[in-house]
Structures are given as C-alpha cells and as structure tokens.
Coordinates of C-alpha atoms in Angstrom, one line a residue:
X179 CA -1.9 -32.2 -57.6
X180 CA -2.3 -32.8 -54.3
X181 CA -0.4 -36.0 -52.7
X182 CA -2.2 -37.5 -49.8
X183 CA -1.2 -40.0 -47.2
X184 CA -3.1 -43.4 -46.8
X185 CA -3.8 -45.1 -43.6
X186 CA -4.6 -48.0 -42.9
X187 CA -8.2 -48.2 -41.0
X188 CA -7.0 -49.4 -37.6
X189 CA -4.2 -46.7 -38.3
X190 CA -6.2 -43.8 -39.0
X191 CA -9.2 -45.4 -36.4
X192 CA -6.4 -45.1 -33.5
X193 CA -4.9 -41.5 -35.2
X194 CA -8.8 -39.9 -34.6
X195 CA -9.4 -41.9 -31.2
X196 CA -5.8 -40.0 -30.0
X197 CA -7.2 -36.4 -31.5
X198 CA -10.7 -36.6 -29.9
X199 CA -8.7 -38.0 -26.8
X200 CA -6.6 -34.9 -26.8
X201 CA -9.4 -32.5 -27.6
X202 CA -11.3 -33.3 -24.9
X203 CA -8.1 -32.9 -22.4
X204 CA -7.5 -29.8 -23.7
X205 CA -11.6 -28.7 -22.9
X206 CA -11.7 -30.1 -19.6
X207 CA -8.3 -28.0 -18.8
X208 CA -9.8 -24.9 -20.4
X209 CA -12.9 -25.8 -18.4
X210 CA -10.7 -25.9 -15.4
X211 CA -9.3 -22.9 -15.9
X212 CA -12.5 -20.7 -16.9
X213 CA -13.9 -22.2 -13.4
X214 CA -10.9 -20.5 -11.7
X215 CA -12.4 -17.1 -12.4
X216 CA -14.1 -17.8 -8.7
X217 CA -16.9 -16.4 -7.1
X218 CA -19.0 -13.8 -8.0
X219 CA -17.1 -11.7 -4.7
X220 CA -14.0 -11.9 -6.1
X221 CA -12.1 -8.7 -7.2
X222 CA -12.3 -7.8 -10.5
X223 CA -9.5 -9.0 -13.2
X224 CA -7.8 -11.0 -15.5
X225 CA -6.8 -14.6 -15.2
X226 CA -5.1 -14.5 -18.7
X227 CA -4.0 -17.1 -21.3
X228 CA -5.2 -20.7 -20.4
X229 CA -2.2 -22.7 -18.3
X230 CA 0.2 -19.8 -18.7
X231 CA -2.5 -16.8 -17.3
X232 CA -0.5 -13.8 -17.2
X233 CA 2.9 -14.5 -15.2
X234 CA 5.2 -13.7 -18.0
X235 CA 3.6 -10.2 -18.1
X236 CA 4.0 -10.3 -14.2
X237 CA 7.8 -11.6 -13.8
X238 CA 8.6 -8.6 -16.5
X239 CA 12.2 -7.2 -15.4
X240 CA 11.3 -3.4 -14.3
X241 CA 13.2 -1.0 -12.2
X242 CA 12.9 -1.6 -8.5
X243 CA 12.3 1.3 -7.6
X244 CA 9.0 1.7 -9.6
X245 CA 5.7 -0.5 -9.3
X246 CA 6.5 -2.1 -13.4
X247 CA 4.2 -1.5 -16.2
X248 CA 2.1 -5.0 -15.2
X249 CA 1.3 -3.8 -11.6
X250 CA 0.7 -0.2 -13.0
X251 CA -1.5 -0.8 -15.7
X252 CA -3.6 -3.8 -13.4
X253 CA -4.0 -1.5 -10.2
X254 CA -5.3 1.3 -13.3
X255 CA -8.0 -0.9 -14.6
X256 CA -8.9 -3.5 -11.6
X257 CA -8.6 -1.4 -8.4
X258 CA -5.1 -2.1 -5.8
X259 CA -6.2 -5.9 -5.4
X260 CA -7.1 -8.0 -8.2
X261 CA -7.4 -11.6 -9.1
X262 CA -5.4 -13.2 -11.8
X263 CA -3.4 -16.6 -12.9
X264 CA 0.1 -16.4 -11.6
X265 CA 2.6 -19.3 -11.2
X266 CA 0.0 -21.9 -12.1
X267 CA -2.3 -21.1 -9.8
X268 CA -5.5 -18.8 -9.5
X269 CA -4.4 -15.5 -7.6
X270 CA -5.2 -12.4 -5.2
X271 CA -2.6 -9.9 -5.9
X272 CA -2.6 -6.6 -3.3
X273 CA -1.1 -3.9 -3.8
X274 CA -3.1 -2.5 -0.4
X275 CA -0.8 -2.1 2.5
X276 CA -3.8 -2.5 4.9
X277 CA -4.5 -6.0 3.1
X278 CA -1.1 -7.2 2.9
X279 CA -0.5 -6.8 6.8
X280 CA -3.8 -8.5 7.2
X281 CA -1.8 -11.2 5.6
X282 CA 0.9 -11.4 7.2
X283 CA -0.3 -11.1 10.5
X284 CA -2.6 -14.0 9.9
X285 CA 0.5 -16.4 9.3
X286 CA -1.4 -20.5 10.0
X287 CA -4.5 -19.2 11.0
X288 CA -6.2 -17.5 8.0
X289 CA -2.8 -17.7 5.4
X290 CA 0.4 -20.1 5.1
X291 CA 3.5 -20.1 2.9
X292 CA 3.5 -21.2 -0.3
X293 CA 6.2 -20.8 -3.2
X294 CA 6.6 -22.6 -6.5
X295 CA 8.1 -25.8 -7.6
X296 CA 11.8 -24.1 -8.3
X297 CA 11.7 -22.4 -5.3
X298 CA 10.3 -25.1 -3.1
X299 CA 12.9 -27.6 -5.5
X300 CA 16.3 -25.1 -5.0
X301 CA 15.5 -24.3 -1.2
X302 CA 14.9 -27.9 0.1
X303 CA 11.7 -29.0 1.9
X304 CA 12.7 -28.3 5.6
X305 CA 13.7 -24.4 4.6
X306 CA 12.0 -22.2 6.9
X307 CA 9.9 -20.4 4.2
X308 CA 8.5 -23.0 3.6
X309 CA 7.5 -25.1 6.7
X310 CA 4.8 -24.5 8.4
X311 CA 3.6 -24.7 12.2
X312 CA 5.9 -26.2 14.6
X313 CA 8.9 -27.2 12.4
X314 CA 8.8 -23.9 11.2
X315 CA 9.7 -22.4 15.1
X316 CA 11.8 -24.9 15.9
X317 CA 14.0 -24.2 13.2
X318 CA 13.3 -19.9 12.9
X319 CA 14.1 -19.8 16.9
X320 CA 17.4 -21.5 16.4
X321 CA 18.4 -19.0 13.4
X322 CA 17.0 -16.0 15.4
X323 CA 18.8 -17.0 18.5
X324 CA 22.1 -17.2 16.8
X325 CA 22.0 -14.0 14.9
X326 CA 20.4 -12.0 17.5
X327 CA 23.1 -13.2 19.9
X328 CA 26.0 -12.4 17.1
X329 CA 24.6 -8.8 16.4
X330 CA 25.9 -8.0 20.0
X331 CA 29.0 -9.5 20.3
X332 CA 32.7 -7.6 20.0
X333 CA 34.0 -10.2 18.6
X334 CA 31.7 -9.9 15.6
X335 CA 31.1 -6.4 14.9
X336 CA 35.3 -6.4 15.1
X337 CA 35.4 -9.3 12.4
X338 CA 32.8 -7.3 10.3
X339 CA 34.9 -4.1 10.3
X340 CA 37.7 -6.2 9.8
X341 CA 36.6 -7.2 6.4
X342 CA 35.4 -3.1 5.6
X343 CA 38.8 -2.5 5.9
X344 CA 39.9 -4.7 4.1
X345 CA 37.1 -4.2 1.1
X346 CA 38.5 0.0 1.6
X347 CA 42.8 -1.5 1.1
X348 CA 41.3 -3.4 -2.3
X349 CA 39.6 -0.6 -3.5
X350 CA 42.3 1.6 -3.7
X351 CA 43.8 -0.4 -7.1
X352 CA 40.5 0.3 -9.0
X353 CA 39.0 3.7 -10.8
X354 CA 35.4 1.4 -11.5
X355 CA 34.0 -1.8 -10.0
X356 CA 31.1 -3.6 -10.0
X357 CA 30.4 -3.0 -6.6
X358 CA 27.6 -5.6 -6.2
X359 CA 29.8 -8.4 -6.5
X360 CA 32.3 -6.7 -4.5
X361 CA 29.1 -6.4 -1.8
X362 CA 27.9 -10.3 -2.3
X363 CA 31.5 -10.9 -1.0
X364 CA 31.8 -8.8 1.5
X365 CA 28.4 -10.0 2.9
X366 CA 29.5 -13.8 2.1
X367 CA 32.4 -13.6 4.1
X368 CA 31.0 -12.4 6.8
X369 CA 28.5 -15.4 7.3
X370 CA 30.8 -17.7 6.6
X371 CA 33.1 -17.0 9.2
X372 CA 29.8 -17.0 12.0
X373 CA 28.1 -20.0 10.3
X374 CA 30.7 -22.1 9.6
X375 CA 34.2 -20.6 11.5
X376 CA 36.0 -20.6 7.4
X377 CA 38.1 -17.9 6.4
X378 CA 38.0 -15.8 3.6
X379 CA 41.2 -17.6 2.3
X380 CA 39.6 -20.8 2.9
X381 CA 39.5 -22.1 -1.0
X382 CA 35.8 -23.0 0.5
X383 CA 35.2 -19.6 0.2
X384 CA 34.5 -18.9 -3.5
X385 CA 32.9 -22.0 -3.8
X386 CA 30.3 -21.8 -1.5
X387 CA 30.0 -17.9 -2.8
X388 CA 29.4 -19.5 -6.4
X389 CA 27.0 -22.2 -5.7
X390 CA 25.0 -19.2 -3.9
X391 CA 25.4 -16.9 -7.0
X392 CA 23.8 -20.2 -9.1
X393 CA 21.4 -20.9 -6.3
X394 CA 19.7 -17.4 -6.6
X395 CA 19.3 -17.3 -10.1
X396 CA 17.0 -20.4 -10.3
X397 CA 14.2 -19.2 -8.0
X398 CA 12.1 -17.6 -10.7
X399 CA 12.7 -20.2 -13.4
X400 CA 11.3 -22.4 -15.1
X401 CA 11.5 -25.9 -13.4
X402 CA 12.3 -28.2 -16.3
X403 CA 15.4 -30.2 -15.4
X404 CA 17.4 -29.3 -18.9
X405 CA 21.6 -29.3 -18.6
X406 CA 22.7 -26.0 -18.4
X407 CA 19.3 -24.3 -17.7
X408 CA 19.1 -21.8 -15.0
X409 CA 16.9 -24.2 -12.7
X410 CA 19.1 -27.5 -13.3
X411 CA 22.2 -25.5 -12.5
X412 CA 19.9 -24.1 -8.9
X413 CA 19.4 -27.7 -8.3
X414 CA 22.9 -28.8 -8.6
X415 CA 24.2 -26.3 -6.8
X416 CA 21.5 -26.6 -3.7
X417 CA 22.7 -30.4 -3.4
X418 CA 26.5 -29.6 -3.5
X419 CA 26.2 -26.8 -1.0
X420 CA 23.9 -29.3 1.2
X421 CA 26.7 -32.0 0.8
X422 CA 30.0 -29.3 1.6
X423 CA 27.8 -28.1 4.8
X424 CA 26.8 -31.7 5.9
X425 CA 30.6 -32.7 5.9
X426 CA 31.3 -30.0 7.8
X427 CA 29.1 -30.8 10.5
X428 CA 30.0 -34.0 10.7
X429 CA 33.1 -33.3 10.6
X430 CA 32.7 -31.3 14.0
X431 CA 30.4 -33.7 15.9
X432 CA 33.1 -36.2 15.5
X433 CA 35.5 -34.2 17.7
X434 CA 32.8 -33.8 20.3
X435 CA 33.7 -31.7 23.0
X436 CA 37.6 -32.7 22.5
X437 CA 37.3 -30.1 19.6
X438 CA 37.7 -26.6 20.3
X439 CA 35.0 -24.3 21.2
X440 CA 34.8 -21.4 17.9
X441 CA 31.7 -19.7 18.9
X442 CA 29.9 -20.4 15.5
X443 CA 26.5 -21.4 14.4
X444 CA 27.3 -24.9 14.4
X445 CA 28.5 -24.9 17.9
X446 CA 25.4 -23.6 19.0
X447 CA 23.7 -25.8 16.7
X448 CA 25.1 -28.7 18.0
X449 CA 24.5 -28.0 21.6
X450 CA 20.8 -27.8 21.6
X451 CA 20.8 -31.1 20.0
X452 CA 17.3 -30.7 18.9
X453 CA 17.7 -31.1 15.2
X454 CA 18.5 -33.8 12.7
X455 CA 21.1 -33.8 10.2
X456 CA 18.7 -32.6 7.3
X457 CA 17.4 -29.9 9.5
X458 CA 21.2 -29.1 10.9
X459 CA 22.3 -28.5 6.9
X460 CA 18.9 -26.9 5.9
X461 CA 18.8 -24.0 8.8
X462 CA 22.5 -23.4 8.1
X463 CA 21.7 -22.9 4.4
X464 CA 19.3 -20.7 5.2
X465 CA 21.1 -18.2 7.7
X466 CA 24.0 -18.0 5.1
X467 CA 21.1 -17.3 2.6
X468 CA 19.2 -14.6 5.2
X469 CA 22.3 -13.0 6.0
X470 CA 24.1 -13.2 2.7
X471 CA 21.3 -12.2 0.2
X472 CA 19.7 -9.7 2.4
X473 CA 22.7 -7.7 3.6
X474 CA 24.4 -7.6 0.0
X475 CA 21.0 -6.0 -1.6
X476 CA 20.5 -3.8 1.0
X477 CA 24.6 -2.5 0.7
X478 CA 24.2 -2.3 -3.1
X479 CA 20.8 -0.1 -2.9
X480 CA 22.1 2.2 -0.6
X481 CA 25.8 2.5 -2.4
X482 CA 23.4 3.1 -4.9
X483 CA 21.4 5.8 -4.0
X484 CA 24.0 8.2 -2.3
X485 CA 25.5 7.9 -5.8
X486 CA 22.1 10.0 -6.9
X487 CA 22.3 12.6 -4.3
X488 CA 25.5 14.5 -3.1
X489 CA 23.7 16.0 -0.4
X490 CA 23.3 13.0 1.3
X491 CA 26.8 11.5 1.2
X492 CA 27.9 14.8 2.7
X493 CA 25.8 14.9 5.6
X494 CA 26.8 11.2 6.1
X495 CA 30.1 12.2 6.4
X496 CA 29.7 14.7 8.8
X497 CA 28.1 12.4 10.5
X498 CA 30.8 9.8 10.3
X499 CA 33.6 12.2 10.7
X500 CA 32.0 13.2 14.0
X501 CA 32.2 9.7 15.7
X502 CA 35.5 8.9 14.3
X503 CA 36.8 12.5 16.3
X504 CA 34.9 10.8 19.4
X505 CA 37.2 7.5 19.5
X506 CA 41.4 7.2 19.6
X507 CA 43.2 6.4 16.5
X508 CA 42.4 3.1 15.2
X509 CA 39.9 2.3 17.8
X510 CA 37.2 -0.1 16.7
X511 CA 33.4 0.8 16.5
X512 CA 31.4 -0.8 18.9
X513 CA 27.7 -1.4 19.6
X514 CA 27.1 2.1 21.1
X515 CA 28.5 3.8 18.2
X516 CA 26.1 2.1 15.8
X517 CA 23.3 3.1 18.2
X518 CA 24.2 6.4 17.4
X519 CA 24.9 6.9 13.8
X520 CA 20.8 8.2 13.3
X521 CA 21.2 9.4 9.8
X522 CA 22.9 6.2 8.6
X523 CA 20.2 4.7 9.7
X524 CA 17.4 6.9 8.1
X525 CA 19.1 6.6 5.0
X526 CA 19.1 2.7 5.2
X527 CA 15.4 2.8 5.8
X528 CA 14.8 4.9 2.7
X529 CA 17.1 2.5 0.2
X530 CA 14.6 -0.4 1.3
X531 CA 11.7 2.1 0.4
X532 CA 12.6 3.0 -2.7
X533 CA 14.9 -0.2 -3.5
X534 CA 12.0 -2.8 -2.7
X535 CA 14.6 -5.3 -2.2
X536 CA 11.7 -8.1 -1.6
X537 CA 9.0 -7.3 -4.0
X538 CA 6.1 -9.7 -2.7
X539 CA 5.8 -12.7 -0.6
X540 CA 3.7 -16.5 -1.6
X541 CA 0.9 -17.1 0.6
X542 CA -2.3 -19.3 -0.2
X543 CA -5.4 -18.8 1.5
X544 CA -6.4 -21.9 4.1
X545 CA -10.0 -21.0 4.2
X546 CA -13.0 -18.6 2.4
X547 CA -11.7 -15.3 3.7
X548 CA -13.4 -12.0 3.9
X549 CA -12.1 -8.5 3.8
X550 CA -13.9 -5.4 4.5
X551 CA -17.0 -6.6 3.3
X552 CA -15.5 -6.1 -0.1
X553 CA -14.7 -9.6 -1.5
X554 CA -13.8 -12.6 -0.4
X555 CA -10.4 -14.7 -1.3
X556 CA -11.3 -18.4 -2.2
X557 CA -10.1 -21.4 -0.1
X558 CA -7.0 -22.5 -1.7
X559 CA -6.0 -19.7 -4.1
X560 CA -2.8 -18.5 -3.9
X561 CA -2.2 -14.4 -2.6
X562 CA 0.3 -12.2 -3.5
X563 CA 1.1 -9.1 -0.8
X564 CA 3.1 -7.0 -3.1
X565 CA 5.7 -4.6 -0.2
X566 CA 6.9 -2.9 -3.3
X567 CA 3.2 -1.2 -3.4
X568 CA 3.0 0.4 -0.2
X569 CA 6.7 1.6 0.1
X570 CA 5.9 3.6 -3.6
X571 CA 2.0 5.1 -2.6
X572 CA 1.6 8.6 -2.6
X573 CA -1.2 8.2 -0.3
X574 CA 1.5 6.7 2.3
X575 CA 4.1 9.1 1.5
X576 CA 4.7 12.4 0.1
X577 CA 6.6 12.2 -3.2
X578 CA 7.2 8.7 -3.2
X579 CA 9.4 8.3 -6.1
X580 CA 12.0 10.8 -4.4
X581 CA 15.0 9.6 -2.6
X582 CA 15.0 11.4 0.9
X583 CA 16.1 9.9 4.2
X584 CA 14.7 13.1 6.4
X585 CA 11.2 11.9 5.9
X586 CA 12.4 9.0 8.9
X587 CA 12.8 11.4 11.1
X588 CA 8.9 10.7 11.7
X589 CA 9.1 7.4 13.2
X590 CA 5.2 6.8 12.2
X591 CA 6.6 6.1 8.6
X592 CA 8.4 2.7 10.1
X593 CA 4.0 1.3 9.9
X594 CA 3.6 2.6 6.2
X595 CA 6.7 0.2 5.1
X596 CA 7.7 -3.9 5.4
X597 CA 10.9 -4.0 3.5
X598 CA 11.5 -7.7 5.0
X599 CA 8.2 -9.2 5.3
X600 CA 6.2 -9.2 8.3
X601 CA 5.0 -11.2 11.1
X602 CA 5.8 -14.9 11.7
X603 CA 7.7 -14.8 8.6
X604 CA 9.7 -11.9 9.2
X605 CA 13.5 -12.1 7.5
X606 CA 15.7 -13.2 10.6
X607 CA 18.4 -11.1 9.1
X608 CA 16.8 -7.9 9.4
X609 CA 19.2 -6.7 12.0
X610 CA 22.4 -8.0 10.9
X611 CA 21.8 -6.5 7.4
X612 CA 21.3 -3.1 9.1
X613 CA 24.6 -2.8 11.5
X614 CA 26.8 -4.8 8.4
X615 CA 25.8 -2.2 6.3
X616 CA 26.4 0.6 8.9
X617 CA 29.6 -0.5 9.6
X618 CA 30.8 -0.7 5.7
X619 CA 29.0 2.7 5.1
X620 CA 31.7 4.8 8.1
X621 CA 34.7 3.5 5.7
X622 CA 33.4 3.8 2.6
X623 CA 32.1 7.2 3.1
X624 CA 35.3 8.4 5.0
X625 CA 37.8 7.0 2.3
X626 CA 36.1 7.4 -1.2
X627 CA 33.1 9.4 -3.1
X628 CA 31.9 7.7 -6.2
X629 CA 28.9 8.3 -9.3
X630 CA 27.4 5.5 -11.2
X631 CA 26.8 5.3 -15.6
X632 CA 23.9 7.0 -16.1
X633 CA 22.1 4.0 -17.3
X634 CA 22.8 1.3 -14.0
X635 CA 19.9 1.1 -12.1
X636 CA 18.2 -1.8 -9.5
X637 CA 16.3 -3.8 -11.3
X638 CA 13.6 -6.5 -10.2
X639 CA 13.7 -10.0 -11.8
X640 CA 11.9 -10.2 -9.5
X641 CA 14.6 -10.9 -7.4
X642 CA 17.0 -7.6 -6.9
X643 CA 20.1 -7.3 -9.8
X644 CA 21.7 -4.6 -11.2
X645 CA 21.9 -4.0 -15.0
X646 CA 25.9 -4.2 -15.1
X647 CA 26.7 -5.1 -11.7
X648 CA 26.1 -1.5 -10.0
X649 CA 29.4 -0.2 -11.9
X650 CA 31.1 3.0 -10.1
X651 CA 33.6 5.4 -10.9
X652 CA 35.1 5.6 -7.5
X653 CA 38.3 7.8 -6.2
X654 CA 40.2 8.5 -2.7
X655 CA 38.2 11.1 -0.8
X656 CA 40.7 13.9 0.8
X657 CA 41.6 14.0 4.2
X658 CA 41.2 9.9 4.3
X659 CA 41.8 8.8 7.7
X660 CA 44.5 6.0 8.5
X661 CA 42.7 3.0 9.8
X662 CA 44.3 -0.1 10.6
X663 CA 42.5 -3.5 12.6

C-alpha cells in the first residue's frame, strides 16, 4: 500500500508554481553557463560541471615541483592554453611562457588583477594585488621604497644574521625539526622588527606570526562565513591583525616627532604623509606578508633541495668556508659579501624553478584580445598565467625535472623563468627574500648537514606547504666555526 500526502489546492498550486519557478532558474543558469563556452576563436577545452566547472580538479594538492595531473592531462588533450570554468568564472589558462609574459607585461592596458572573493575578503580592498591604476603606485612605491632602502643598510643585514645565529644556537637541542615553521619564524621576525620596530620577545610576536599562519590558509577556500571554517578563521584573523597594526600606528603619530626616530617602515610611512589610515595598515600588512611568505617558501625549498643532492651542499660549503677565511673572527657579512656568494645564488634560482613557489597569478581580460592570430581571449573572462609551466618545459630547459644550480651559470635562463610574477605586479620582496635566504644559508651550511623522510616533499595547495612541516634529521657539521654577534 502506498500512503500518499494530500494538499490542499492553494497548497499544492503554490508547491508546483515554486518547482516550475526553480526549474526555470536552474535552465537559465545552465543557459548561462553553456553561453560561457565563448567564441568560436577560443582555445579548445572544457568548461566542466555547471556552477562548479572544474576547479576542484584544478586546486588538486600535487607536488610543486611537478605541473599536477589537471594541468598534465589538459595541456595533453587541449594544447598549453585552454579555456575552462575556474573560481566561478569562464577561463584562459596558459601554460605558454610567451603568453603569460604577454600578460603580465600588459598590466591596465590589455589585463588587470583579479582574485576571488576569499582572497579579495582576507587581503582587504586597498591590498596592492588588488588595486588597480594609481592607488596601486602610490601604495607599491611606498613598499618598494622601504625594502629597497632596507636591503642595503648595515644595520639590517646585521639584524638578519643576528637572528641566523640565533636560529644555528636553537638548533643545536634538536636531532629533527620541522624546519618550515622554524623558517616562517625566522622570516617573521625579521619583518617585524623593520615594519614595526617589535622584538622577537615582544609577546606581539607570536601573535602576529599566528594570525599570519590563519591568514594564509583561507586564500583558497571556500568563502562561506561558517565558525571554525578555514575562511571565517582568514577573516577573523585579517581584522585583528588590521586592528594590532592600526594601534600601533597610532600609537606612534601621537608622539609626533617628540618620539624617537627607529628607522622602521612606519617612520617612513609616516613621513610621506601621503596615505590614510586604511591605506597606512593595509601596505604594512602587505610588506609583512611580501616579506614574510615569500622569504620563508623560498628558505624551506632550498633547505629542501640541498637535502636531495650532497654534491651541492658541498660545493656550498666551499663556497662559504672561503669567505668566512676572507673576514676576522666574528666579523659580520656585509653587502659585498653577498654580492659575491655566486653559487648561493644559482642555487636559489633553481629552488624557485623547480619549487614554483607561486603557481599562477588572477588576471581578467579588459578587452577582446588577440594572440598570434591563434584565438582570441573574451572581454571579461578571467586568465590564468600558470609560472609553474615554463620553469618545468623541456623545451625551455634541458631536463627540467632535475635539480641542478650550474645550468644559471647561463644568465639567458633568468628570461625562461618568473618565480615572483612579472611586470607591474612583480613581488616587492623579491630581493629581500634572496639576501635573507643567503645569509641563513652561510650558517646553516657551515654548522650542520641534514636529510629529509623519504616521503616530505613541497606540495602545492596551491599555495606552497610541506606534507609534515619539511621534517629533517639534522646534526653538527665538523670543524663548526665559533660565531658570535
């Protein structure tokens, strides 16, 4: 027997009016979405499920040192660009380095910035990825001012080795650590003290360390507002970190030029004057960001890779070992001796090529655009210049999958890669990352060797992580030199 339900006729008249209702929603959205195949120019692909498309498939954790099965199996079967549904939106992706410079170097005029709601949600509306025009150089020539200005100066690269010896002292208690976290520190530290003149032992510190830590993991989530989830907790910790910075400025303009000069970013800030307070908060979050995230990934990848090839720490060592005979006991490195550590630098060129610690960048396209006859990229769809495609092409470099830092002594590779982006948009804390990492890399290498467990690996998310925190075995080197600041 069968037991039905009875409605009443305005009842069940209201019940059908609300299905057809919701059917014919749901067809005009499919019809939406079959109309975002595009032209008849575009390149060839997928755009997926309806509403979803395929950016599960896309955000699929892989290893970031290899293209992922989604990227692999698209550039396969569609050619290296191809159009699909990503993030909501229809989508170019490249995986052609020629294309993807065309992109970036066409920054307001042919391309602009554009992220997603979490990112555009956790970064804040005046972050500089994300403005456009002249905001966007008011605020990037104020960042790149101050940390091209810091890069140079004694007092900095002294405070930076500072901290690597201290990082070398801590090490010495511990057979393992998960030497990303210990890295995120490290590079944490650093900014804090040039940003924002607090200590390490500041009880700040850690805080402001944490709320980054939650900050990062909400980027490529999804942007419901749930307690607990990964996007709510971004959100949350964006607005705290806003409201600890914005009390410390405040808390600075109110002793005016009474208060004593410390040389930091808010000094600086505060004597051009030509921001407001959301903008004075927003830049600083972002230069604690550019030189925080960036420099810790970069550390991590190339800790990483020496662990893989003993041939390299060694002639890093030698090379090490020869400037540390070239200065007195204890003396600090300077500017010229970062200048001159070559290999170090080779070998920090070829962890961003085979790390890919930015996989791609969000643009959207501001007009029809053409390219190479080929296709054309509709007005308004979003583009996707993967850098993790060019750094990994065998037509760009001979045996791209293999870890070797000699290949930089041809300086024509430095056009075949963009680790940080490229053009307007390039990562203002390119540099800093570089001579941090430098400096960290003569301790480390002079006072410890160190392997990783065979299964730790950097993995994209797509932002950069390591599967248990880049865990090393790690012991005294011999012959450790005494180094004291």
């Amino acid at each position: 027997m069968v037991v039905g339900i009875s409605l009443p006729p305005i009842a069940l008249a209201i019940f059908i009016g609300l299905a057809l209702s919701f059917l014919l929603h749901f067809l005009k959205l499919f019809s939406s979405f079959v109309k975002q195949e595009g032209p008849s120019n575009t390149p060839n692909g997928s755009m997926g499920w309806p509403f979803i498309g395929e950016t599960l498939g896309y955000l699929n954790p892989h290893k970031s040192n290899s293209m992922g099965s989604y990227l692999e199996s698209h550039c396969s079967r569609y050619g290296r660009v191809f159009k699909s549904h990503l993030f909501g939106h229809p989508t170019i992706v490249s995986c052609d380095h020629e294309l993807n410079l065309f992109i970036l170097h066409n920054e307001g005029n042919l391309f602009q910035s554009s992220y997603p709601k979490p990112v555009l949600d956790i970064l804040g509306k005046l972050s500089m990825m994300l403005v456009h025009g002249d905001l966007h150089k008011k605020l990037r020539s104020v960042a790149v001012g101050f940390i091209g200005e810091s890069r140079s100066r004694p007092d900095f690269l002294l405070y930076v080795e500072k901290l690597s010896v201290s990082a070398m002292e801590s090490l010495r208690e511990h057979r393992q650590v998960g030497f990303y976290k210990e890295a995120k520190k490290f590079t944490m530290y650093v900014m804090l003290k040039y940003v924002l003149d607090v200590e390490p032992e500041d009880p700040l510190a850690p805080k402001i360390l944490q709320d980054f830590l939650t900050f990062m993991k909400g980027f490529v989530s999804i942007p419901l507002y749930v307690p607990g989830s990964p996007y709510a907790k971004a959100v949350k910790a964006r607005a705290r970190l806003s409201s600890t910075l914005g009390q410390i400025i405040k808390e600075r303009e109110k002793k005016g030029t009474e208060g004593i000069k410390k040389g930091d970013f808010i000094d600086e800030m505060l004597q051009k004057g030509n921001l407001n307070d959301e903008e004075k908060v927003s830049v600083a979050i972002d230069i604690l960001l550019a030189g925080y995230e960036t420099t810790s990934g970069l550390l991590a990848l190339v800790v990483y890779f020496i662990a893989q090839s003993p041939s390299v720490l060694h002639q890093l060592k030698e090379e090490h070992q020869a400037l540390r005979r070239r200065k007195k006991d204890g003396e600090p490195l300077s500017l010229g001796d970062y200048k001159q550590m070559e290999y170090t630098s080779n070998v920090i060129s070829e962890s961003l090529r085979c790390g890919n610690l930015v996989k791609f960048l969000h643009r959207k396209a501001l007009q029809d655009v053409k390219f190479k006859a080929e296709y054309s990229i509709p007005q308004g769809w979003q583009v996707l210049p993967i850098l993790t495609a060019a750094h990994l092409d065998p037509s760009l470099h001979q045996n791209p999958s293999e870890f070797d830092p000699s290949r930089w002594a041809d300086r024509a590779i430095s056009k075949k890669v963009s680790p940080f982006g490229g053009g307007l948009r390039l990562c203002p804390g390119t540099d800093i990352a570089r001579l941090e990492t430098s400096i960290f890399l003569h301790h480390l290498v002079l006072n410890y060797r160190w392997k990783t467990k065979d299964d730790e690996s950097p993995m994209s998310y797509p932002y950069l992580d390591f599967k248990r925190d880049l865990q090393l075995e790690i012991e005294p080197a011999e012959n450790r030199p005494i180094f004291y600041i």
